[in-house]
Amino acid sequence: MSHILRIENLHVSVEGKAILRGVNLEMKFGETHALMGPNGSGKSTLGLAIAGHPNYEITEGSITLDGEEITEWEADQRARAGIFMAFQRPVAIPGVKTADFLRHATTNVRRPDRKEGEDLIPMREFRKELKSKMEQLKIDSEFARRYVNDGFSGGEMKRAEILTMAMLSPKFSILDETDSGLDADAVKLASASIAEIGRDKMGLLIITHHDKLLEHNPPQFTHVMLGGRIVETGGSELARELHDHGYERIRKTYPDAEAANQEMLGKEEPATV
Amino acid sequence: MTSMLTQTDKVGFNQLGFEQFLERRIDPVWITELRKQSWETFQSMGWPDSRDENWMRSDLRGFKLDKYLPINETETQQVVGAPVRLIEGVDLGGSIRMDNGLVTSESLDPKYAAKGVVFGSLSRCARDHADLVKKYLHKQIESGVDRFAALEAAMWTDGQFLYVPKNVVIDKPLHIECAMGDGCTDLSHTLIVLEEGAEATVLLESNSPSETSGGCHIGGVEMELEARSNLRFVGLQDWGNAAWHFAHKRARIGQDANIQWTIAAMGSRFAQVDQQVHLVGPGASSHVNGVLFTRGRQHITYNTIQRHAAPHCNSDFLYKAVLQDRSRTVWRGMIKVDVGADKTDGYQRNDNLLLSDHARADSIPGLEILADDVRCTHGSTSGRVDDELIFYAQSRGFTRAEAIRMIVTGFFQQIFDRITIESVREALGVAIARQVRQYD
């Protein structure tokens, strides 16, 4: 497997406001990348732009998957091509059972040419696979009958996202703060699950503030985002430095990006980690 | 003068048309008398207008009764191509087929007939079982309610009559299909009587030859549930999108009797339905499920009343509507609790999901409580379909249309969970999926 996701000079605006100002990033299948940066620097924006959120307008630059331009693709085309994003705040879909949702999603992603109305993966076959994945991730089997994310705790939502990732087995996964809002035990479980499901089996882009997640999933590359650009890229030692010392050095080293970051935050207090 | 003559000479829903209608009929005298009285009422009334609260949000300007003709009973009616949806895989205990308001075939499993069950053409039963029909027909719907009720009472052509004697259980569903041809009329009546301890399930669907068919249906439904009887009644309204649909539907529920009443409104360009359940015996209960799914410029109004006239009764009304394009729904719900109807448990709810910025859902819940010791709750919600839900599903490989269809199905799930007949759940699921437009 030698897939490659390449982001070149990406500029993204939301409601006419520029957020990303020229992002370059290249990921290969099997690699783990950490994406770090202070609040408002554009990390989630990058994730959502790659996933194809319609409100995130790409004004310049490109996203290619295995050399194919996907910049203009709808989110579902990207999903079928192997792009996945675990959301920071997944939405609830009342009345739709998790198992039914995942069966439809899994069928579409595995059979990218499937037309609407064509058969889904046979129920028995799907249930069996789902059950084994849920056991592997230590998720209660009752989960499958509950409505998608409806009334889920923070931890349950994040685990449901990891389960979805496991079922869809994408080429590239963006994990947007999959550790936020979790207690220490839940972070540990989520980290171990990501390692088990994703490590070496896909390209991982982990957006996080937490060292636990990276401890279980040591990145080959750490990217630091500030003011809508990736200002520095290093190895796992960079992630450790940022975790231990914060973004002070980064802010000082890249005053232009820091100014852009402050501008994007508007009058809000600059948050630091 | 010439033009005056042409006007009066034209046979329609006018004096001449009514007289010719009476000449064609083979009705018992008491029915003819009822028809004449109702015709007088019809003549003396004007069309409902915005001064009437129930019609305030309804625009009848496009409706011209003289564009439609009374159906001639002496001619064979056959509507071709109207799809039947509710009976897939169902073992039926009997069925009635109607074409343009006339019964064209009827059947009942002999084992039920042997127990005294009557199921068939209302016109025929009014002759063959006069005492029974006379006791119940047009007792709940007053012809003076509005001009449509009066016209229906005067000129109904046929309908269905179901009578289930004391303690008889009909364990297989009965099916009624009402097909209306493009541009035709259907003035028909449904009369259901369950005696003490009787049980039945009735699936009624109204349909047209095609989605674009027009026509005019003016109908009535009366259901009488005596003590401890049990009725499951399903009505799927799937007229073509150019049809006019006016109906009064009533049920009277006796002591410890129970009705589970599901309506699905999919078709018609304009529908105005007055639906009432009167709980008249202690311990009576009613569960009403409403599924409305509109598109184009459809306008569907449901005026519902759940009336508690006896103590210890329970009413639970849930209506869910999904609106597309420039369609509009009006739901007006009223819980009325009479003096002395203590220990009433009344619930009503209306949720609307809008798939378009141009659709509009009006929701007007209401309570009128004259008893002291009651529990009544009501509520309504209306909201636009959440784009974040669509994106979330798309990011998991669903196309936009699949995502919307799934969200809509999920929205209706709460109602499906309340419907105990599998074939009905499935048929509604299919009808709903079909109704979702293709979105770009």
XYZ file of C-alpha atoms in Angstrom:
713
model
C 0.000 0.000 0.000
C 1.426 3.332 -0.918
C -1.273 5.922 -0.634
C -0.483 9.554 -0.323
C -2.523 12.542 0.803
C -1.049 15.846 -0.294
C -2.186 19.295 0.755
C -0.640 22.162 -1.164
C -0.880 25.873 -0.425
C -4.371 25.406 1.003
C -6.379 28.570 1.655
C -9.748 28.157 3.303
C -12.402 30.709 4.195
C -15.454 30.328 6.380
C -18.264 32.810 5.736
C -15.841 34.961 3.809
C -13.286 35.011 6.607
C -9.856 33.614 5.775
C -8.781 30.887 8.202
C -6.162 28.773 6.454
C -3.502 30.810 4.696
C -1.374 28.400 2.735
C -1.089 24.992 4.388
C 1.302 22.392 3.028
C 1.225 18.834 4.344
C 2.035 15.429 2.960
C 1.042 12.163 4.557
C 1.755 8.619 3.522
C -0.254 5.539 4.339
C 0.950 4.026 7.636
C 2.384 7.270 9.009
C 1.260 9.002 12.174
C 1.246 12.794 12.183
C 0.430 15.031 15.116
C -1.158 18.399 14.441
C -0.762 20.821 17.314
C -1.264 24.508 17.840
C -3.007 27.047 20.039
C -6.775 27.553 19.913
C -8.031 29.288 16.814
C -4.949 28.425 14.782
C -7.005 26.473 12.216
C -6.455 22.802 13.147
C -10.125 21.756 12.996
C -10.587 23.874 9.891
C -7.903 21.880 8.132
C -9.614 18.634 9.167
C -13.045 19.775 8.013
C -11.670 21.136 4.748
C -10.053 17.778 4.015
C -13.308 15.985 4.946
C -15.239 18.270 2.590
C -17.462 20.395 4.819
C -19.523 22.611 2.487
C -19.090 25.708 4.666
C -15.300 25.542 4.378
C -14.558 27.160 1.090
C -11.245 26.361 -0.535
C -10.171 29.602 -2.170
C -6.704 28.523 -3.268
C -4.501 25.449 -3.318
C -5.370 21.791 -3.621
C -5.942 18.477 -1.896
C -4.894 15.369 -3.777
C -5.304 11.726 -2.882
C -2.951 9.398 -4.713
C -2.417 12.150 -7.254
C -6.117 12.690 -7.854
C -7.514 16.135 -7.237
C -10.318 15.863 -4.645
C -10.596 19.570 -3.820
C -14.031 19.924 -5.398
C -15.434 16.577 -4.282
C -18.500 16.208 -2.082
C -17.886 14.836 1.406
C -19.394 11.448 0.527
C -17.103 11.020 -2.490
C -14.122 11.700 -0.262
C -15.372 9.215 2.330
C -15.735 6.579 -0.363
C -12.228 7.355 -1.580
C -10.839 6.623 1.895
C -10.868 9.890 3.841
C -12.233 9.761 7.373
C -12.620 12.303 10.124
C -13.436 11.523 13.759
C -15.349 14.560 14.925
C -14.623 16.559 18.023
C -18.375 16.890 18.585
C -20.248 14.221 16.616
C -23.928 15.002 16.019
C -26.850 12.868 17.179
C -29.275 11.383 14.663
C -32.460 10.532 16.573
C -34.435 7.524 15.379
C -31.523 5.978 13.457
C -29.904 2.943 15.059
C -26.112 2.947 15.190
C -25.953 -0.501 13.579
C -28.181 0.573 10.657
C -26.192 3.748 10.169
C -22.881 1.897 10.169
C -24.162 -0.820 7.851
C -25.144 1.751 5.258
C -21.903 3.717 5.717
C -19.725 0.617 5.545
C -21.464 -0.619 2.401
C -21.031 2.701 0.626
C -17.386 3.049 1.583
C -16.505 -0.531 0.646
C -18.445 -0.370 -2.591
C -17.742 3.175 -3.787
C -19.704 2.574 -6.996
C -22.852 1.504 -5.186
C -25.947 3.279 -6.482
C -28.735 4.407 -4.193
C -31.197 1.629 -3.564
C -28.745 -1.202 -4.256
C -28.351 -3.900 -1.629
C -26.440 -3.298 1.565
C -23.986 -5.755 3.115
C -26.097 -8.730 4.263
C -27.379 -8.151 7.793
C -25.947 -11.347 9.311
C -22.518 -10.818 7.847
C -22.459 -7.201 8.974
C -23.669 -7.940 12.504
C -20.968 -10.531 12.946
C -18.241 -8.140 11.896
C -19.647 -5.282 13.962
C -19.882 -7.502 17.017
C -16.273 -8.586 16.755
C -15.059 -4.995 16.310
C -17.105 -3.915 19.309
C -15.607 -6.672 21.404
C -12.139 -5.658 20.279
C -12.829 -2.055 21.349
C -14.561 -3.125 24.587
C -17.831 -1.514 23.559
C -21.052 -2.861 25.006
C -23.116 -4.715 22.391
C -26.203 -2.720 23.405
C -24.533 0.249 21.679
C -25.558 -1.011 18.239
C -29.251 -0.658 19.032
C -29.007 2.866 20.343
C -29.679 5.825 18.088
C -26.567 7.402 16.561
C -24.853 9.490 19.269
C -28.249 10.172 20.843
C -27.842 10.671 24.580
C -24.257 9.390 24.425
C -21.757 10.527 27.031
C -18.622 12.280 25.779
C -16.647 9.058 26.108
C -19.279 6.995 24.313
C -19.339 9.415 21.401
C -15.598 9.253 20.957
C -15.626 5.475 21.110
C -18.416 5.389 18.556
C -16.214 7.477 16.271
C -13.350 5.023 16.720
C -15.717 2.129 16.036
C -16.813 3.871 12.841
C -13.196 4.297 11.851
C -12.627 0.603 12.511
C -15.564 -0.386 10.293
C -14.711 1.969 7.454
C -10.937 1.299 7.588
C -10.034 4.433 5.658
C -6.743 5.222 3.961
C -6.399 8.439 5.965
C -7.964 9.390 9.301
C -8.139 12.780 10.881
C -8.802 12.529 14.597
C -10.012 15.879 15.880
C -9.367 16.008 19.610
C -10.613 12.490 20.083
C -9.288 12.787 23.638
C -11.040 16.013 24.647
C -13.619 15.893 27.400
C -12.552 12.433 28.530
C -11.292 11.362 31.919
C -7.866 9.745 32.278
C -9.112 6.170 31.936
C -11.198 7.012 28.890
C -8.244 8.735 27.230
C -6.143 5.663 27.868
C -8.776 3.405 26.331
C -9.267 5.690 23.327
C -5.508 5.942 22.774
C -5.042 2.192 22.913
C -7.992 1.688 20.549
C -6.630 4.137 17.996
C -3.261 2.424 18.141
C -4.868 -0.969 17.640
C -7.157 0.082 14.802
C -5.135 2.696 13.039
C -1.452 2.338 13.614
C 0.336 1.235 10.432
C -3.061 0.428 8.904
C -3.786 3.937 7.660
C -2.370 7.409 7.682
C -3.256 9.156 10.963
C -3.486 12.892 11.491
C -3.992 13.374 15.213
C -5.153 16.777 16.385
C -4.538 16.883 20.116
C -3.343 18.745 23.165
C -2.840 15.591 25.144
C 0.382 13.674 25.532
C -1.380 10.424 26.424
C -2.819 10.062 22.952
C 0.627 10.604 21.441
C 2.300 8.332 23.979
C 0.272 5.437 22.597
C 0.591 6.761 19.083
C 4.050 8.292 18.800
C 4.064 10.514 15.716
C 6.770 10.343 13.082
C 5.910 13.950 12.309
C 4.666 16.801 14.441
C 3.228 19.886 12.759
C 2.631 23.136 14.552
C -0.103 25.371 13.286
C -0.320 29.076 13.966
C -2.380 31.744 12.232
C -3.675 29.340 9.593
C -0.279 27.991 8.507
C 1.961 25.129 9.482
C 4.941 27.019 10.808
C 7.123 24.196 11.985
C 7.411 20.467 11.422
C 9.497 18.102 13.504
C 9.518 14.649 15.006
C 7.916 13.344 18.205
C 10.332 15.471 20.278
C 8.525 18.593 19.006
C 5.224 17.280 20.350
C 6.874 16.720 23.717
C 8.378 20.194 23.753
C 5.008 21.810 23.006
C 3.309 19.710 25.622
C 5.880 20.604 28.259
C 6.520 24.251 27.429
C 3.527 25.503 25.451
C 3.600 27.720 22.411
C 5.646 30.643 23.721
C 8.716 29.885 21.595
C 6.561 29.322 18.498
C 4.680 32.591 18.966
C 7.949 34.505 19.321
C 9.644 32.813 16.407
C 6.769 33.466 13.971
C 5.432 36.947 14.747
C 3.518 37.236 11.442
C 1.647 33.997 12.059
C 1.061 35.031 15.666
C -0.431 38.318 14.488
C -2.713 36.415 12.089
C -3.736 34.092 14.896
C -4.645 37.024 17.143
C -6.599 38.571 14.299
C -8.598 35.373 13.804
C -9.375 35.157 17.493
C -10.650 38.706 17.262
C -11.005 40.361 20.591
C -11.113 37.065 22.460
C -8.411 36.402 24.992
C -5.652 34.399 23.361
C -5.882 30.944 24.864
C -2.759 29.033 25.634
C -2.248 25.418 26.409
C -81.729 34.883 -20.080
C -80.036 32.359 -22.323
C -76.956 32.276 -20.150
C -79.134 31.815 -17.051
C -80.722 28.789 -18.656
C -77.397 27.260 -19.593
C -76.250 27.771 -16.024
C -79.187 25.944 -14.495
C -79.317 23.300 -17.199
C -75.805 22.133 -16.471
C -75.775 19.033 -14.324
C -73.373 19.382 -11.446
C -73.639 19.649 -7.705
C -76.740 21.801 -8.144
C -80.522 21.395 -7.806
C -80.848 19.584 -11.108
C -77.860 17.405 -10.359
C -79.288 16.514 -6.940
C -82.702 15.645 -8.366
C -81.207 13.443 -11.053
C -79.009 11.845 -8.399
C -82.072 10.959 -6.281
C -83.796 9.450 -9.339
C -80.830 7.155 -9.994
C -80.631 5.939 -6.405
C -82.220 2.839 -4.904
C -82.255 4.110 -1.333
C -84.610 3.351 1.548
C -86.994 6.224 2.257
C -85.227 7.240 5.477
C -81.980 7.754 3.573
C -83.706 9.818 0.910
C -85.177 11.977 3.659
C -81.756 12.461 5.231
C -80.341 13.371 1.862
C -83.032 15.975 1.247
C -82.531 17.573 4.662
C -78.800 17.697 4.129
C -79.272 19.152 0.667
C -81.325 21.952 2.238
C -78.511 22.544 4.692
C -75.987 22.575 1.854
C -78.045 25.103 -0.076
C -78.440 27.377 2.907
C -74.717 27.544 3.760
C -71.806 29.386 2.275
C -68.325 27.913 1.802
C -66.150 28.121 4.891
C -64.017 31.252 4.994
C -61.326 32.818 7.093
C -63.828 33.917 9.755
C -64.076 30.249 10.729
C -61.146 29.442 12.982
C -60.650 25.995 11.446
C -60.366 27.527 7.974
C -58.411 30.631 8.880
C -55.211 29.288 7.402
C -56.850 27.510 4.462
C -57.220 29.127 1.092
C -60.181 27.744 -0.840
C -60.039 30.250 -3.664
C -58.674 27.713 -6.145
C -61.484 25.279 -5.406
C -64.417 25.249 -7.853
C -67.014 22.594 -7.120
C -68.633 23.144 -10.504
C -65.515 21.767 -12.163
C -66.595 18.350 -10.848
C -69.565 16.183 -11.697
C -71.533 13.784 -9.536
C -70.652 10.202 -10.340
C -73.326 8.346 -12.253
C -74.106 5.142 -10.344
C -75.550 3.475 -13.399
C -72.242 3.638 -15.244
C -69.387 1.257 -14.606
C -66.510 2.896 -12.791
C -63.041 1.558 -13.161
C -59.899 3.368 -12.107
C -56.818 1.801 -13.624
C -53.298 1.914 -12.274
C -53.754 3.137 -8.711
C -51.078 1.450 -6.579
C -52.053 -0.660 -3.556
C -49.548 -0.351 -0.729
C -50.782 -1.672 2.595
C -51.389 -5.355 1.975
C -47.990 -6.707 0.947
C -47.643 -10.070 2.677
C -50.856 -9.650 4.678
C -53.438 -12.416 5.036
C -56.699 -10.496 4.719
C -60.009 -11.309 6.339
C -61.950 -9.323 3.769
C -61.673 -6.515 1.297
C -63.634 -3.800 -0.420
C -62.592 -2.054 -3.587
C -64.096 1.293 -4.506
C -63.805 3.205 -7.741
C -64.857 6.865 -7.724
C -66.929 6.389 -4.586
C -68.726 3.237 -5.727
C -68.048 -0.261 -4.432
C -66.867 -2.430 -7.322
C -65.975 -5.551 -5.360
C -66.409 -6.811 -1.827
C -65.488 -9.947 0.057
C -65.470 -11.296 3.595
C -64.048 -14.532 4.915
C -67.138 -16.775 5.460
C -65.963 -17.702 8.948
C -66.539 -14.092 10.025
C -69.832 -13.816 8.149
C -71.010 -16.916 10.018
C -70.410 -15.060 13.285
C -72.636 -12.224 12.156
C -69.966 -9.848 10.887
C -71.132 -7.483 8.163
C -68.574 -5.918 5.855
C -69.491 -4.403 2.529
C -71.058 -1.641 0.491
C -72.731 0.998 2.653
C -75.495 1.526 0.076
C -76.268 -2.164 0.036
C -76.075 -2.508 3.820
C -78.410 0.465 4.240
C -80.992 -1.732 2.479
C -79.998 -5.173 3.830
C -79.205 -4.109 7.407
C -81.314 -0.962 7.634
C -81.779 -1.041 11.419
C -78.067 -1.238 12.101
C -77.016 1.410 9.626
C -79.831 3.753 10.590
C -78.779 3.662 14.211
C -75.266 4.939 13.481
C -75.098 6.675 10.111
C -74.406 10.409 10.309
C -74.959 10.399 14.048
C -71.477 11.712 14.835
C -70.942 14.063 11.925
C -73.609 16.749 11.829
C -74.353 17.863 8.305
C -74.381 21.442 9.560
C -70.691 21.377 10.527
C -69.725 22.856 7.203
C -70.766 22.809 3.569
C -68.596 19.793 2.785
C -70.226 17.697 5.501
C -73.643 18.750 4.220
C -72.807 17.856 0.618
C -71.382 14.516 1.634
C -74.469 13.709 3.714
C -76.711 14.652 0.799
C -74.891 13.039 -2.076
C -72.650 10.237 -0.816
C -72.685 7.561 -3.483
C -71.480 4.623 -1.441
C -68.988 3.653 1.199
C -68.142 0.822 3.530
C -69.971 -0.599 6.485
C -68.301 -2.813 9.055
C -70.301 -4.303 11.886
C -68.714 -6.661 14.380
C -71.140 -8.240 16.852
C -70.543 -8.611 20.568
C -67.325 -10.418 21.521
C -66.475 -11.374 17.936
C -62.789 -11.030 17.143
C -61.694 -10.517 13.548
C -58.136 -11.716 13.704
C -57.166 -10.827 10.122
C -57.016 -7.274 8.788
C -59.783 -5.978 6.542
C -58.699 -3.914 3.590
C -60.448 -1.009 1.882
C -59.126 0.595 -1.258
C -60.612 3.821 -2.572
C -59.372 4.710 -6.022
C -60.283 7.974 -7.684
C -59.717 8.640 -11.369
C -58.034 11.800 -12.602
C -60.541 14.651 -12.463
C -63.249 12.439 -10.935
C -65.166 12.756 -7.688
C -65.465 10.484 -4.687
C -68.173 11.207 -2.128
C -68.008 8.240 0.165
C -68.573 7.330 3.771
C -67.015 4.825 6.139
C -69.100 3.474 9.003
C -67.602 1.096 11.542
C -69.459 -0.351 14.518
C -67.790 -2.601 17.060
C -70.107 -4.009 19.669
C -69.064 -4.817 23.208
C -65.816 -6.767 23.333
C -65.415 -6.918 19.536
C -62.059 -6.544 17.825
C -60.981 -5.612 14.308
C -58.180 -4.160 12.222
C -59.025 -2.030 9.192
C -56.532 -0.812 6.603
C -57.914 1.891 4.355
C -55.976 3.469 1.534
C -57.024 6.090 -0.939
C -55.118 6.464 -4.148
C -55.043 7.850 -7.669
C -53.776 6.488 -10.989
C -50.741 8.753 -10.915
C -48.886 11.242 -8.738
C -50.197 14.126 -10.800
C -53.875 13.084 -10.781
C -56.574 15.483 -9.686
C -60.105 14.992 -8.451
C -62.336 15.865 -5.565
C -62.931 13.709 -2.531
C -65.457 14.700 0.090
C -65.790 12.032 2.709
C -66.749 11.028 6.183
C -65.595 8.396 8.635
C -67.635 7.405 11.689
C -66.476 4.781 14.133
C -68.432 3.568 17.112
C -66.566 1.508 19.661
C -68.750 0.043 22.348
C -67.504 -1.119 25.740
C -64.249 -3.100 25.807
C -63.986 -3.220 22.022
C -60.705 -2.764 20.243
C -60.055 -1.219 16.842
C -56.881 -0.643 14.919
C -57.597 1.683 12.044
C -55.025 2.787 9.487
C -55.717 5.387 6.818
C -53.190 6.064 4.081
C -54.139 9.081 2.009
C -52.197 8.985 -1.215
C -54.343 10.928 -3.674
C -52.646 12.529 -6.661
C -51.026 15.879 -6.084
C -53.791 17.811 -7.845
C -56.683 16.370 -5.811
C -58.877 18.176 -3.293
C -59.586 16.250 -0.124
C -62.144 17.228 2.502
C -63.030 14.890 5.323
C -64.650 14.672 8.707
C -63.528 11.715 10.785
C -64.971 10.807 14.141
C -64.657 8.038 16.662
C -66.681 7.503 19.830
C -64.986 5.288 22.347
C -66.977 3.503 25.032
C -66.031 2.187 28.439
C -62.596 0.525 28.514
C -62.595 0.381 24.732
C -59.476 1.262 22.804
C -58.663 2.688 19.403
C -55.265 2.796 17.756
C -55.693 5.133 14.823
C -52.906 5.837 12.387
C -53.193 8.318 9.571
C -50.643 8.985 6.872
C -51.199 11.989 4.651
C -49.007 11.972 1.573
C -51.099 13.120 -1.346
C -53.581 15.774 -2.511
C -52.911 19.411 -3.379
C -55.196 20.567 -0.611
C -56.506 18.544 2.285
C -58.625 19.653 5.185
C -59.355 16.966 7.727
C -61.362 17.326 10.891
C -60.447 14.414 13.120
C -62.070 13.876 16.484
C -62.036 11.218 19.125
C -64.714 11.365 21.798
C -64.017 9.327 24.879
C -67.491 8.718 26.227
C -67.106 5.786 28.630
C -64.886 5.586 31.721
C -61.502 4.007 30.988
C -61.703 4.579 27.233
C -58.390 5.103 25.510
C -57.133 6.357 22.168
C -53.748 6.387 20.504
C -53.551 8.471 17.375
C -50.488 8.543 15.139
C -50.174 11.038 12.328
C -47.557 11.011 9.583
C -47.643 13.944 7.179
C -45.206 14.277 4.318
C -45.711 17.081 1.862
C -44.010 18.496 -1.189
C -44.576 20.828 -4.096
C -47.289 23.280 -3.168
C -49.346 20.861 -1.119
C -51.388 22.289 1.717
C -52.577 19.859 4.376
C -54.585 20.829 7.429
C -55.472 18.592 10.351
C -57.858 19.927 12.957
C -57.906 17.430 15.773
C -59.970 17.221 18.903
C -59.519 14.712 21.680
C -62.566 15.080 23.842
C -62.743 13.593 27.279
C -66.382 13.242 28.273
C -65.866 10.554 30.931
C -63.404 10.035 33.783
C -60.273 7.853 33.701
C -59.799 8.150 29.961
C -56.554 8.344 28.101
C -55.766 10.087 24.828
C -52.380 10.213 23.171
C -52.031 12.081 19.868
C -48.692 12.317 18.086
C -48.346 14.010 14.694
C -45.111 14.310 12.801
C -44.755 16.203 9.572
C -41.923 16.529 7.082
C -42.247 19.358 4.588
C -40.437 19.914 1.317
C -40.448 22.569 -1.381
C -43.197 25.170 -0.890
C -45.605 22.901 0.914
C -47.512 23.839 4.005
C -49.112 22.023 6.910
C -51.453 23.284 9.574
C -52.023 21.241 12.674
C -54.499 22.415 15.247
C -54.850 20.216 18.287
C -57.365 20.568 21.055
C -57.792 18.577 24.232
C -61.262 19.184 25.628
C -62.057 17.895 29.073
C -65.688 18.016 30.132
C -66.942 18.719 33.650
C -66.564 15.548 35.698
C -64.017 13.892 33.412
C -61.581 13.529 36.286
C -58.389 11.483 36.105
C -58.095 12.408 32.461
C -54.709 11.691 30.935
C -54.381 13.702 27.738
C -51.312 14.119 25.579
C -50.795 15.810 22.256
C -47.700 16.595 20.300
C -46.805 17.856 16.853
C -43.236 17.873 15.501
C -42.355 19.322 12.133
C -39.189 18.929 10.107
C -38.684 21.395 7.287
C -36.497 20.353 4.385
C -36.851 23.654 2.597
C -36.742 27.328 3.518
C -39.950 27.860 1.586
C -42.033 25.300 3.446
C -44.163 26.352 6.375
C -45.629 24.416 9.275
C -48.195 25.969 11.589
C -48.750 24.253 14.883
C -51.530 25.360 17.185
C -51.977 23.221 20.268
C -54.785 23.968 22.681
C -56.417 22.905 25.922
C -59.928 23.453 27.253
C -60.237 21.890 30.643
C -63.385 21.985 32.744
C -62.524 19.190 35.173
C -60.276 19.590 38.198
C -58.241 16.462 38.515
C -56.552 15.984 35.137
C -53.154 15.580 33.574
C -52.860 17.147 30.146
C -49.614 17.836 28.322
C -48.989 19.217 24.914
C -46.133 20.498 22.841
C -44.851 21.174 19.399
C -41.543 21.719 17.652
C -40.643 22.941 14.179
C -37.186 23.065 12.746
C -35.126 23.068 9.620
C -33.190 19.900 8.837
C -29.744 20.335 10.321
C -26.995 20.733 7.680
C -24.477 19.389 10.176
C -26.411 16.102 10.292
C -26.298 15.878 6.516
C -22.569 16.608 6.463
C -21.918 14.077 9.204
C -23.704 11.350 7.245
C -22.008 12.383 3.994
C -18.624 12.181 5.686
C -19.550 8.550 6.366
C -20.257 7.835 2.716
C -23.983 8.625 2.500
C -25.017 10.627 -0.529
C -26.917 13.807 0.258
C -30.219 12.209 -0.762
C -29.487 9.097 1.315
C -28.606 11.301 4.281
C -31.856 13.251 4.046
C -33.882 10.071 3.603
C -32.227 8.603 6.686
C -32.818 11.732 8.775
C -36.473 11.778 7.698
C -36.910 8.093 8.489
C -35.308 8.669 11.881
C -37.658 11.575 12.494
C -40.673 9.325 11.891
C -39.217 6.406 13.882
C -40.996 7.447 17.066
C -44.301 6.982 15.246
C -43.242 3.707 13.641
C -42.438 2.412 17.117
C -46.094 3.014 18.008
C -47.542 1.204 14.999
C -48.136 -2.439 15.796
C -48.831 -3.696 12.263
C -45.673 -4.667 10.413
C -47.053 -4.321 6.883
C -48.165 -0.789 7.708
C -44.741 0.155 9.060
C -43.118 -1.207 5.936
C -45.572 0.399 3.523
C -45.150 3.754 5.245
C -41.372 3.392 5.166
C -41.500 2.790 1.425
C -43.980 5.624 0.855
C -41.783 8.003 2.834
C -38.606 7.012 1.009
C -40.409 7.548 -2.290
C -41.617 10.957 -1.229
C -38.122 12.301 -0.501
C -37.050 14.391 -3.425
C -33.744 14.026 -5.132
C -31.545 16.813 -3.885
C -28.554 18.068 -5.836
